[in-house]
Short mmCIF file of C-alpha atoms and ligand atoms in Angstrom, two decimals:
data_model
loop_
_atom_site.label_atom_id
_atom_site.label_comp_id
_atom_site.label_asym_id
_atom_site.label_seq_id
_atom_site.Cartn_x
_atom_site.Cartn_y
_atom_site.Cartn_z
CA UNK A 1 -158.96 -73.24 104.16
CA UNK A 2 -157.32 -76.41 104.23
CA UNK A 3 -155.48 -79.55 106.53
CA UNK A 4 -152.37 -78.65 107.65
CA UNK A 5 -149.57 -81.48 106.61
CA UNK A 6 -146.21 -79.41 108.08
CA UNK A 7 -146.42 -77.63 111.26
CA UNK A 8 -143.63 -75.89 112.58
CA UNK A 9 -143.89 -75.27 116.22
CA UNK A 10 -141.98 -71.93 117.59
CA UNK A 11 -141.25 -73.19 121.12
CA UNK A 12 -138.71 -75.26 123.11
CA UNK A 13 -139.15 -77.99 125.78
CA UNK A 14 -142.36 -79.40 126.99
CA UNK A 15 -144.64 -77.12 124.90
CA UNK A 16 -142.75 -78.01 122.02
CA UNK A 17 -142.81 -81.80 122.66
CA UNK A 18 -146.22 -81.30 123.52
CA UNK A 19 -147.85 -79.89 120.26
CA UNK A 20 -144.98 -81.84 118.16
CA UNK A 21 -146.82 -85.27 119.79
CA UNK A 22 -150.48 -84.69 118.92
CA UNK A 23 -149.55 -82.99 115.55
CA UNK A 24 -147.88 -86.26 114.48
CA UNK A 25 -150.79 -88.02 115.73
CA UNK A 26 -152.72 -86.50 112.98
CA UNK A 27 -150.14 -87.22 110.37
CA UNK A 28 -148.79 -83.72 110.84
CA UNK A 29 -145.28 -83.18 110.09
CA UNK A 30 -143.24 -81.60 112.33
CA UNK A 31 -140.51 -78.68 112.50
CA UNK A 32 -138.35 -77.63 115.33
CA UNK A 33 -136.56 -74.48 115.50
CA UNK A 34 -134.18 -74.12 117.93
CA UNK A 35 -130.88 -71.41 119.85
CA UNK A 36 -127.72 -72.64 120.55
CA UNK A 37 -128.56 -73.52 123.87
CA UNK A 38 -130.98 -75.99 122.72
CA UNK A 39 -129.44 -78.40 119.93
CA UNK A 40 -128.94 -81.33 122.14
CA UNK A 41 -133.08 -80.54 123.46
CA UNK A 42 -135.11 -83.52 123.62
CA UNK A 43 -137.51 -81.13 121.01
CA UNK A 44 -134.97 -81.16 118.28
CA UNK A 45 -134.91 -84.74 118.25
CA UNK A 46 -138.80 -85.52 118.22
CA UNK A 47 -139.08 -83.27 115.49
CA UNK A 48 -139.14 -84.19 111.81
CA UNK A 49 -136.98 -81.46 110.88
CA UNK A 50 -135.04 -78.87 112.40
CA UNK A 51 -133.37 -75.40 111.46
CA UNK A 52 -131.18 -74.19 113.63
CA UNK A 53 -132.21 -69.85 114.17
CA UNK A 54 -129.42 -68.28 116.41
CA UNK A 55 -127.63 -67.26 119.58
CA UNK A 56 -129.31 -68.79 123.29
CA UNK A 57 -131.13 -65.20 124.04
CA UNK A 58 -134.63 -65.76 123.45
CA UNK A 59 -134.16 -62.50 121.83
CA UNK A 60 -132.01 -63.48 119.34
CA UNK A 61 -133.52 -66.92 118.57
CA UNK A 62 -137.43 -67.77 119.48
CA UNK A 63 -138.52 -64.34 119.61
CA UNK A 64 -137.23 -63.04 115.91
CA UNK A 65 -139.74 -63.13 114.27
CA UNK A 66 -138.52 -62.52 110.82
CA UNK A 67 -136.34 -66.26 111.50
CA UNK A 68 -139.10 -67.97 111.99
CA UNK A 69 -141.05 -67.03 109.33
CA UNK A 70 -138.35 -68.37 107.30
CA UNK A 71 -137.39 -71.52 108.92
CA UNK A 72 -141.28 -71.81 108.03
CA UNK A 73 -140.76 -71.08 104.75
CA UNK A 74 -137.08 -73.03 104.20
CA UNK A 75 -139.13 -75.90 105.21
CA UNK A 76 -142.59 -75.29 103.89
CA UNK A 77 -144.84 -76.15 106.81
CA UNK A 78 -148.07 -74.38 106.61
CA UNK A 79 -149.08 -73.68 109.95
CA UNK A 80 -147.12 -72.30 113.26
CA UNK A 81 -148.06 -72.96 116.76
CA UNK A 82 -146.39 -70.58 119.31
CA UNK A 83 -147.41 -72.14 122.37
CA UNK A 84 -147.33 -70.39 125.05
CA UNK A 85 -144.58 -67.35 125.72
CA UNK A 86 -141.86 -66.08 123.00
CA UNK A 87 -144.77 -65.24 120.50
CA UNK A 88 -147.91 -66.35 121.46
CA UNK A 89 -149.24 -63.17 122.01
CA UNK A 90 -148.09 -60.91 119.88
CA UNK A 91 -149.94 -59.88 117.57
CA UNK A 92 -147.98 -58.80 114.59
CA UNK A 93 -146.66 -62.08 114.37
CA UNK A 94 -149.99 -63.45 113.95
CA UNK A 95 -150.80 -61.21 111.31
CA UNK A 96 -147.31 -61.81 110.01
CA UNK A 97 -148.11 -65.28 109.51
CA UNK A 98 -151.35 -64.82 107.88
CA UNK A 99 -149.75 -62.02 105.63
CA UNK A 100 -147.17 -64.96 104.47
CA UNK A 101 -150.50 -67.28 103.49
CA UNK A 102 -149.05 -69.70 107.06
CA UNK A 103 -152.22 -70.51 109.46
CA UNK A 104 -151.34 -69.05 112.94
CA UNK A 105 -152.53 -71.66 115.44
CA UNK A 106 -154.38 -69.36 118.07
CA UNK A 107 -156.67 -66.15 117.21
CA UNK A 108 -157.35 -63.66 115.17
CA UNK A 109 -154.11 -60.66 115.57
CA UNK A 110 -156.92 -58.33 115.99
CA UNK A 111 -158.42 -60.64 119.02
CA UNK A 112 -154.70 -60.67 120.31
CA UNK A 113 -154.46 -57.06 120.11
CA UNK A 114 -158.03 -56.01 122.05
CA UNK A 115 -157.18 -58.75 124.84
CA UNK A 116 -153.38 -57.74 125.56
CA UNK A 117 -154.32 -54.41 126.59
CA UNK A 118 -155.51 -55.27 130.27
CA UNK A 119 -157.89 -51.78 130.07
CA UNK A 120 -158.90 -52.46 126.29
CA UNK A 121 -159.57 -56.16 127.47
CA UNK A 122 -162.38 -54.55 130.71
CA UNK A 123 -163.66 -51.84 128.13
CA UNK A 124 -164.09 -54.68 125.60
CA UNK A 125 -165.69 -57.35 127.40
CA UNK A 126 -167.79 -55.11 129.96
CA UNK A 127 -170.27 -54.49 126.46
CA UNK A 128 -171.16 -58.12 126.54
CA UNK A 129 -172.24 -57.48 131.42
CA UNK A 130 -169.38 -59.80 132.39
CA UNK A 131 -168.51 -58.14 135.56
CA UNK A 132 -164.87 -55.87 136.13
CA UNK A 133 -163.13 -55.40 139.52
CA UNK A 134 -163.91 -51.95 140.44
CA UNK A 135 -161.48 -49.39 139.34
CA UNK A 136 -160.63 -46.68 136.36
CA UNK A 137 -161.33 -47.21 132.92
CA UNK A 138 -158.20 -45.11 132.03
CA UNK A 139 -154.92 -45.04 132.02
CA UNK A 140 -154.00 -42.68 135.11
CA UNK A 141 -151.50 -40.39 135.17
CA UNK A 142 -152.39 -36.76 136.83
CA UNK A 143 -151.90 -38.44 141.06
CA UNK A 144 -154.13 -36.27 142.54
CA UNK A 145 -156.98 -37.49 140.69
CA UNK A 146 -155.48 -40.50 140.66
CA UNK A 147 -155.14 -40.80 144.65
CA UNK A 148 -159.18 -39.12 144.92
CA UNK A 149 -160.01 -42.27 142.83
CA UNK A 150 -158.54 -44.60 145.08
CA UNK A 151 -159.97 -43.06 148.05
CA UNK A 152 -163.65 -43.33 145.70
CA UNK A 153 -162.57 -47.17 145.38
CA UNK A 154 -161.56 -47.82 149.34
CA UNK A 155 -158.31 -49.22 150.22
CA UNK A 156 -156.24 -51.05 149.72
CA UNK A 157 -156.22 -50.83 145.52
CA UNK A 158 -153.99 -52.02 143.07
CA UNK A 159 -152.01 -50.24 140.21
CA UNK A 160 -151.36 -52.08 137.79
CA UNK A 161 -149.27 -51.80 134.27
CA UNK A 162 -152.11 -51.75 131.45
CA UNK A 163 -149.73 -53.58 129.03
CA UNK A 164 -148.83 -56.41 132.36
CA UNK A 165 -147.88 -60.02 132.13
CA UNK A 166 -146.47 -62.34 134.55
CA UNK A 167 -147.26 -60.19 137.78
CA UNK A 168 -144.84 -57.08 136.88
CA UNK A 169 -145.92 -53.66 137.03
CA UNK A 170 -148.20 -54.40 140.30
CA UNK A 171 -148.57 -52.90 143.12
CA UNK A 172 -150.48 -53.10 146.13
CA UNK A 173 -151.20 -49.72 147.87
CA UNK A 174 -152.62 -50.02 151.28
CA UNK A 175 -153.16 -46.55 152.52
CA UNK A 176 -152.92 -43.05 150.85
CA UNK A 177 -149.73 -41.93 152.28
CA UNK A 178 -147.39 -44.51 150.38
CA UNK A 179 -149.68 -44.24 147.30
CA UNK A 180 -147.01 -42.29 145.36
CA UNK A 181 -144.30 -44.27 146.15
CA UNK A 182 -146.23 -47.09 145.25
CA UNK A 183 -147.29 -45.40 142.00
CA UNK A 184 -144.05 -44.28 140.80
CA UNK A 185 -142.74 -47.96 141.01
CA UNK A 186 -145.59 -49.12 138.87
CA UNK A 187 -144.61 -47.01 136.53
CA UNK A 188 -140.88 -47.18 136.47
CA UNK A 189 -141.31 -51.32 136.26
CA UNK A 190 -144.34 -50.92 133.63
CA UNK A 191 -141.39 -48.83 131.45
CA UNK A 192 -139.17 -51.41 131.87
CA UNK A 193 -140.45 -54.58 131.39
CA UNK A 194 -143.32 -53.56 128.63
CA UNK A 195 -141.90 -50.11 127.18
CA UNK A 196 -145.43 -48.94 128.33
CA UNK A 197 -145.83 -47.21 131.62
CA UNK A 198 -150.16 -46.55 131.28
CA UNK A 199 -151.49 -47.68 134.33
CA UNK A 200 -154.37 -48.04 136.22
CA UNK A 201 -156.40 -48.74 139.57
CA UNK A 202 -157.85 -51.42 141.20
CA UNK A 203 -159.78 -52.12 143.90
CA UNK A 204 -157.72 -54.19 145.31
CA UNK A 205 -159.77 -58.25 146.52
CA UNK A 206 -158.27 -59.46 149.95
CA UNK A 207 -158.49 -62.95 150.39
CA UNK A 208 -158.57 -63.40 146.47
CA UNK A 209 -158.80 -66.46 144.59
CA UNK A 210 -157.20 -66.91 141.21
CA UNK A 211 -160.64 -68.81 139.19
CA UNK A 212 -159.76 -68.87 135.53
CA UNK A 213 -162.17 -70.58 132.45
CA UNK A 214 -160.97 -72.67 129.74
CA UNK A 215 -162.87 -71.23 126.20
CA UNK A 216 -162.57 -72.47 122.72
CA UNK A 217 -164.11 -71.06 119.46
CA UNK A 218 -164.25 -72.27 116.25
CA UNK A 219 -163.83 -70.24 112.84
CA UNK A 220 -168.01 -70.15 112.54
CA UNK A 221 -168.78 -68.28 115.69
CA UNK A 222 -169.87 -71.14 117.70
CA UNK A 223 -167.94 -70.72 121.57
CA UNK A 224 -168.12 -73.15 124.28
CA UNK A 225 -165.87 -73.44 127.72
CA UNK A 226 -164.52 -76.25 129.12
CA UNK A 227 -164.62 -75.73 133.01
CA UNK A 228 -162.58 -74.31 135.39
CA UNK A 229 -159.09 -74.18 136.76
CA UNK A 230 -158.33 -73.22 140.53
CA UNK A 231 -154.83 -71.60 139.97
CA UNK A 232 -154.55 -69.95 143.35
CA UNK A 233 -151.23 -71.27 144.94
CA UNK A 234 -148.63 -68.78 143.76
CA UNK A 235 -145.53 -67.42 144.57
CA UNK A 236 -144.94 -63.68 143.11
CA UNK A 237 -148.05 -63.41 141.25
CA UNK A 238 -146.73 -66.60 139.50
CA UNK A 239 -148.65 -69.88 139.62
CA UNK A 240 -147.20 -72.88 140.78
CA UNK A 241 -150.01 -75.85 141.47
CA UNK A 242 -153.51 -76.04 139.81
CA UNK A 243 -156.60 -77.92 140.09
CA UNK A 244 -159.64 -78.64 138.03
CA UNK A 245 -162.13 -78.36 138.87
CA UNK A 246 -162.29 -76.34 141.69
CA UNK A 247 -162.98 -77.06 145.62
CA UNK A 248 -165.49 -74.41 145.86
CA UNK A 249 -167.38 -73.79 142.66
CA UNK A 250 -170.47 -74.95 143.12
CA UNK A 251 -172.52 -75.84 139.81
CA UNK A 252 -174.24 -72.81 139.93
CA UNK A 253 -171.29 -70.18 140.22
CA UNK A 254 -169.53 -72.18 137.53
CA UNK A 255 -172.92 -71.61 135.06
CA UNK A 256 -172.63 -68.13 135.86
CA UNK A 257 -168.86 -67.69 134.95
CA UNK A 258 -169.05 -70.47 132.48
CA UNK A 259 -171.40 -67.68 130.70
CA UNK A 260 -169.32 -65.03 131.85
CA UNK A 261 -166.37 -66.55 130.07
CA UNK A 262 -168.28 -67.20 126.88
CA UNK A 263 -169.47 -63.97 126.91
CA UNK A 264 -165.85 -62.47 127.16
CA UNK A 265 -164.55 -64.43 124.24
CA UNK A 266 -167.62 -63.80 122.16
CA UNK A 267 -166.51 -59.81 122.63
CA UNK A 268 -163.30 -60.38 120.77
CA UNK A 269 -164.94 -62.61 118.32
CA UNK A 270 -162.43 -64.83 119.60
CA UNK A 271 -161.71 -68.57 118.00
CA UNK A 272 -159.16 -71.22 119.37
CA UNK A 273 -158.24 -71.88 122.78
CA UNK A 274 -158.34 -69.18 125.28
CA UNK A 275 -158.36 -68.46 129.06
CA UNK A 276 -160.72 -65.82 130.73
CA UNK A 277 -159.38 -65.12 134.60
CA UNK A 278 -161.43 -64.10 137.30
CA UNK A 279 -160.58 -63.31 140.49
CA UNK A 280 -163.53 -64.94 143.64
CA UNK A 281 -163.67 -63.12 146.11
CA UNK A 282 -164.73 -64.25 149.90
CA UNK A 283 -168.06 -63.93 149.23
CA UNK A 284 -167.70 -65.81 145.93
CA UNK A 285 -168.51 -62.47 143.55
CA UNK A 286 -166.56 -63.20 140.67
CA UNK A 287 -164.60 -60.60 138.80
CA UNK A 288 -163.43 -60.54 134.96
CA UNK A 289 -158.90 -59.92 135.14
CA UNK A 290 -157.65 -61.02 131.65
CA UNK A 291 -158.19 -62.97 129.28
CA UNK A 292 -155.10 -65.05 127.53
CA UNK A 293 -155.10 -65.74 124.20
CA UNK A 294 -153.35 -68.99 123.51
CA UNK A 295 -152.84 -72.71 125.41
CA UNK A 296 -151.77 -71.91 129.30
CA UNK A 297 -149.06 -74.30 130.60
CA UNK A 298 -151.38 -75.53 133.38
CA UNK A 299 -153.83 -76.91 130.36
CA UNK A 300 -153.66 -80.21 131.29
CA UNK A 301 -155.87 -80.47 134.19
CA UNK A 302 -158.61 -79.34 131.83
CA UNK A 303 -157.37 -82.14 129.03
CA UNK A 304 -157.29 -84.74 131.84
CA UNK A 305 -161.20 -84.10 133.79
CA UNK A 306 -162.58 -83.19 130.31
CA UNK A 307 -160.62 -86.13 128.24
CA UNK A 308 -160.30 -83.88 125.52
CA UNK A 309 -156.90 -83.30 123.63
CA UNK A 310 -156.58 -78.92 123.53
CA UNK A 311 -153.36 -79.31 121.19
CA UNK A 312 -155.74 -81.87 119.00
CA UNK A 313 -158.46 -79.17 118.94
CA UNK A 314 -156.47 -76.30 118.51
CA UNK A 315 -155.10 -77.72 114.95
CA UNK A 316 -158.62 -78.38 113.85
CA UNK A 317 -160.11 -74.95 114.51
CA UNK A 318 -157.24 -73.69 112.98
CA UNK A 319 -157.98 -75.39 109.87
CA UNK A 320 -161.59 -74.26 109.60
CA UNK A 321 -163.45 -77.34 111.03
CA UNK A 322 -166.16 -76.60 113.67
CA UNK A 323 -166.18 -77.45 117.40
CA UNK A 324 -166.87 -81.30 117.47
CA UNK A 325 -168.87 -80.60 120.34
CA UNK A 326 -171.59 -78.30 122.27
CA UNK A 327 -171.69 -76.74 125.84
CA UNK A 328 -174.58 -79.18 127.21
CA UNK A 329 -172.22 -82.33 125.54
CA UNK A 330 -169.60 -81.35 127.68
CA UNK A 331 -168.84 -82.46 131.29
CA UNK A 332 -166.07 -83.22 133.98
CA UNK A 333 -164.63 -86.41 135.13
CA UNK A 334 -162.73 -86.94 138.38
CA UNK A 335 -160.42 -84.14 139.34
CA UNK A 336 -157.29 -83.04 138.53
CA UNK A 337 -153.83 -81.92 140.01
CA UNK A 338 -150.72 -80.20 138.36
CA UNK A 339 -147.74 -78.94 140.07
CA UNK A 340 -144.86 -77.09 138.30
CA UNK A 341 -141.21 -78.69 138.87
CA UNK A 342 -139.50 -75.66 138.75
CA UNK A 343 -135.27 -75.68 139.14
CA UNK A 344 -135.88 -73.21 141.50
CA UNK A 345 -134.88 -73.04 145.44
CA UNK A 346 -137.84 -72.30 147.36
CA UNK A 347 -135.69 -71.78 150.74
CA UNK A 348 -133.87 -68.89 148.64
CA UNK A 349 -137.09 -67.31 148.04
CA UNK A 350 -137.76 -69.02 145.35
CA UNK A 351 -135.05 -67.92 143.39
CA UNK A 352 -133.94 -70.30 139.79
CA UNK A 353 -131.08 -72.55 140.86
CA UNK A 354 -130.04 -73.96 137.31
CA UNK A 355 -127.79 -76.70 136.60
CA UNK A 356 -128.04 -80.23 135.60
CA UNK A 357 -130.02 -83.08 136.01
CA UNK A 358 -127.41 -85.73 137.83
CA UNK A 359 -130.64 -87.96 138.69
CA UNK A 360 -134.29 -87.65 137.26
CA UNK A 361 -136.61 -90.40 137.07
CA UNK A 362 -139.80 -89.63 136.65
CA UNK A 363 -142.95 -91.25 138.63
CA UNK A 364 -145.20 -93.31 137.03
CA UNK A 365 -148.65 -95.21 137.59
CA UNK A 366 -152.36 -94.78 136.39
CA UNK A 367 -153.11 -91.70 136.48
CA UNK A 368 -149.95 -89.87 136.71
CA UNK A 369 -148.65 -87.60 133.76
CA UNK A 370 -145.39 -86.16 133.25
CA UNK A 371 -145.18 -82.79 130.55
CA UNK A 372 -141.23 -82.34 130.64
CA UNK A 373 -138.36 -81.41 128.20
CA UNK A 374 -135.37 -83.27 129.92
CA UNK A 375 -133.69 -86.07 130.32
CA UNK A 376 -131.17 -87.32 133.34
CA UNK A 377 -128.11 -85.54 132.11
CA UNK A 378 -129.32 -82.81 130.67
CA UNK A 379 -128.98 -79.07 131.87
CA UNK A 380 -131.87 -76.61 133.05
CA UNK A 381 -130.51 -73.25 130.40
CA UNK A 382 -129.67 -70.30 131.96
CA UNK A 383 -131.84 -68.19 129.32
CA UNK A 384 -135.32 -69.48 129.85
CA UNK A 385 -137.84 -69.79 132.10
CA UNK A 386 -136.00 -72.68 134.58
CA UNK A 387 -139.35 -75.24 135.11
CA UNK A 388 -137.89 -78.67 135.03
CA UNK A 389 -141.53 -80.18 134.07
CA UNK A 390 -145.24 -80.91 135.07
CA UNK A 391 -146.79 -82.91 136.72
CA UNK A 392 -150.38 -84.08 136.84
CA UNK A 393 -152.42 -86.34 138.55
CA UNK A 394 -155.77 -87.60 137.95
CA UNK A 395 -158.03 -89.42 140.01
CA UNK A 396 -162.04 -89.77 141.14
CA UNK A 397 -161.83 -87.58 143.96
CA UNK A 398 -159.86 -84.31 145.13
CA UNK A 399 -159.08 -86.09 147.99
CA UNK A 400 -157.69 -88.88 145.77
CA UNK A 401 -155.82 -86.51 142.95
CA UNK A 402 -154.21 -85.29 145.96
CA UNK A 403 -152.81 -88.04 147.53
CA UNK A 404 -151.81 -89.71 144.22
CA UNK A 405 -149.68 -86.78 143.79
CA UNK A 406 -147.83 -87.17 147.23
CA UNK A 407 -147.03 -90.40 146.30
CA UNK A 408 -146.22 -89.52 142.66
CA UNK A 409 -143.73 -86.51 144.07
CA UNK A 410 -142.32 -88.92 146.66
CA UNK A 411 -141.28 -91.41 143.36
CA UNK A 412 -139.98 -87.99 141.54
CA UNK A 413 -136.21 -88.26 141.69
CA UNK A 414 -134.44 -85.35 140.76
CA UNK A 415 -131.07 -84.54 142.02
CA UNK A 416 -128.20 -81.59 140.82
CA UNK A 417 -130.11 -78.85 142.00
CA UNK A 418 -133.39 -77.40 143.99
CA UNK A 419 -136.78 -77.75 142.53
CA UNK A 420 -140.10 -76.60 143.85
CA UNK A 421 -140.94 -81.10 144.35
CA UNK A 422 -140.67 -80.09 148.69
CA UNK A 423 -142.64 -76.91 148.48
CA UNK A 424 -145.40 -78.75 146.65
CA UNK A 425 -145.38 -81.67 148.64
CA UNK A 426 -145.83 -79.16 152.10
CA UNK A 427 -148.72 -77.60 149.99
CA UNK A 428 -150.49 -80.80 149.37
CA UNK A 429 -150.19 -81.74 153.26
CA UNK A 430 -151.32 -78.33 154.53
CA UNK A 431 -154.83 -78.32 155.92
CA UNK A 432 -155.49 -75.42 153.65
CA UNK A 433 -155.22 -76.91 150.55
CA UNK A 434 -156.66 -80.24 151.81
CA UNK A 435 -159.51 -78.33 153.13
CA UNK A 436 -159.98 -76.31 150.15
CA UNK A 437 -160.34 -73.05 152.17
CA UNK A 438 -157.23 -71.17 150.77
CA UNK A 439 -156.43 -68.11 148.49
CA UNK A 440 -153.38 -66.28 146.56
CA UNK A 441 -151.92 -65.72 149.58
CA UNK A 442 -150.87 -69.45 150.63
CA UNK A 443 -147.07 -68.86 150.45
CA UNK A 444 -146.75 -65.60 152.12
CA UNK A 445 -149.01 -66.98 154.82
CA UNK A 446 -147.95 -70.45 155.64
CA UNK A 447 -144.37 -71.14 154.09
CA UNK A 448 -141.26 -70.83 156.17
CA UNK A 449 -138.57 -72.27 154.08
CA UNK A 450 -137.76 -74.44 157.48
CA UNK A 451 -140.55 -76.57 156.94
CA UNK A 452 -139.29 -78.05 153.89
CA UNK A 453 -136.63 -80.16 155.54
CA UNK A 454 -138.97 -81.74 157.52
CA UNK A 455 -140.69 -83.04 154.12
CA UNK A 456 -141.15 -86.29 153.54
CA UNK A 457 -139.53 -87.32 156.45
CA UNK A 458 -141.27 -87.70 159.05
CA UNK A 459 -145.13 -87.11 159.00
CA UNK A 460 -145.63 -85.33 162.48
CA UNK A 461 -143.29 -83.19 162.62
CA UNK A 462 -144.34 -82.21 158.88
CA UNK A 463 -147.68 -81.81 160.74
CA UNK A 464 -146.52 -80.22 163.78
CA UNK A 465 -144.87 -77.08 161.28
CA UNK A 466 -147.72 -77.10 159.52
CA UNK A 467 -149.61 -76.60 161.73
CA UNK A 468 -147.63 -74.30 163.27
CA UNK A 469 -146.91 -72.49 160.33
CA UNK A 470 -151.60 -71.71 159.66
CA UNK A 471 -151.77 -70.40 163.23
CA UNK A 472 -149.12 -67.52 162.98
CA UNK A 473 -150.17 -67.00 159.35
CA UNK A 474 -153.36 -66.51 160.47
CA UNK A 475 -152.59 -63.27 161.92
CA UNK A 476 -150.83 -62.31 158.90
CA UNK A 477 -151.87 -59.38 156.08
CA UNK A 478 -148.30 -58.25 154.55
CA UNK A 479 -148.44 -58.85 150.74
CA UNK A 480 -144.77 -58.64 148.90
CA UNK A 481 -141.31 -58.84 149.75
CA UNK A 482 -139.76 -56.39 147.80
CA UNK A 483 -136.02 -57.33 147.97
CA UNK A 484 -137.28 -60.78 146.44
CA UNK A 485 -139.10 -59.13 142.99
CA UNK A 486 -136.16 -56.85 142.79
CA UNK A 487 -133.76 -59.77 142.85
CA UNK A 488 -135.82 -61.68 140.66
CA UNK A 489 -135.87 -59.48 138.50
CA UNK A 490 -132.36 -58.01 138.37
CA UNK A 491 -131.74 -61.99 137.74
CA UNK A 492 -133.77 -61.91 134.59
CA UNK A 493 -132.51 -59.09 132.94
CA UNK A 494 -129.24 -60.92 133.12
CA UNK A 495 -131.03 -63.72 131.92
CA UNK A 496 -132.13 -62.06 128.77
CA UNK A 497 -129.25 -59.85 128.36
P1 ADP B 1 -150.32 -60.22 134.86
O1 ADP B 1 -151.46 -60.56 134.01
O2 ADP B 1 -149.57 -59.41 135.14
O3 ADP B 1 -150.35 -62.12 135.57
P2 ADP B 1 -153.34 -60.87 136.74
O4 ADP B 1 -153.97 -59.60 136.22
O5 ADP B 1 -153.47 -61.67 135.72
O6 ADP B 1 -151.37 -60.29 135.77
O7 ADP B 1 -152.79 -61.10 137.94
C1 ADP B 1 -152.41 -61.71 138.42
C2 ADP B 1 -152.70 -61.88 139.91
O8 ADP B 1 -152.18 -61.04 140.50
C3 ADP B 1 -153.81 -62.80 140.22
O9 ADP B 1 -154.00 -64.24 139.61
C4 ADP B 1 -153.84 -62.39 141.63
O10 ADP B 1 -153.47 -63.18 141.87
C5 ADP B 1 -153.30 -61.24 141.81
N1 ADP B 1 -154.45 -59.78 141.68
C6 ADP B 1 -154.43 -59.34 139.98
N2 ADP B 1 -155.84 -58.46 140.35
C7 ADP B 1 -156.16 -58.40 141.36
C8 ADP B 1 -156.92 -57.76 142.74
N3 ADP B 1 -157.64 -56.47 142.28
N4 ADP B 1 -156.82 -57.93 143.48
C9 ADP B 1 -156.15 -58.79 144.19
N5 ADP B 1 -155.28 -59.93 143.49
C10 ADP B 1 -155.39 -59.66 142.51
#
């Protein structure tokens, strides 16, 4: 396998830019692809060459495998980096690259296929002694049998789509009376979102924390982990604040989870960058959730604490190089926190708020990194994920990283649309987050839109609001607001149509 000379990046926005910058540092030429909506996008301007691939809808452009392969051939690109989302976890695309003698910067089509099914992945990693959430090993379709199993597992249970992703097709069932209704909803959501109605049952872990491990493998059979990321601050099962390391992992637990992560990667002969997602319960028992066979949105926190450029590592592995380190060579330095700045309105159930960046001024300073794909005056396109930027702060300690983040959020000036900045400031200042004692229900338990008006204005008022919601939140156990999810998926459907 030869050196990569020209890389096509089959993506857009911040991740396309982030990949191209690392490629350029390795003297690799870059090719952008773009849709009608991205004619003036920064990734198009940055690349050495750019190829137009179609109308704005991603189904007509960024998801069109044949157009992307044709763009690679037309420009003589010898490798394709898929970024995240779009075609990054599509085994057919990985195979198509291989068939066309183009290096796919990612794992083999086989690894993607195996880990693409949650049930298949669970079966594969179980053979390598990776702990699983108690649940069914096969898809369920017989309701009486499923109810019996749910009873054995013990309520609450979670019904999940095997082909699921992005928090879709997932339903919490509190008791037997609501089983059928929730099962029907999960199946219909799975069919409409993934074209595959296979669902299974898992024990619903209460007070769960989402802890994932970054893994890396090469094509010579070496696999290591690059420590964990805590991603428990989520809205609608979607991450919005991430950090590394986690505030709750002891060195012994980190070692055990890291070994399990490496085993899970070995279970699918993995090479390239991957993420093993675990769920951690109150007693610090951990269970495998799924594997993401690509670079994650939140990879920068791992880069900050390890000092490694994960995209350059991906490119090196893709061109056949061995990993340049062993597990024992890797150390964590300091603490990194990332917030996702979305064009969303937290006061309106985090629904997207697309518009123009009338003011856009990034924060600056030591230990502050902004990964974005926009400039002042640009509009956030309606067709794609409404993330504007990722803001990452790195400092010696968790406390210092959080303080830096609060300062950086205050310095970030965005007008013209609503963003998650104020909400993230609320998280940074909240006692539950500060103390490290939080779980994936943070938003449901503590966040009330009213607190936002106070954010950033008056410290005392903010603290009082946070404390009040903390107290209220303690007695709260409810989970989902179906209307929000329905509205959101309707919106998404329109957006993709
Ligand atoms: P997706 O692929 O749709 O993102 P995941 O399996 O990764 O689905 O789960 C997403 C989130 O849903 C997790 O981060 C966690 O918050 C929650 N979750 C998943 N499985 C469970 C479970 N068994 N118990 C409690 N929460 C869960």
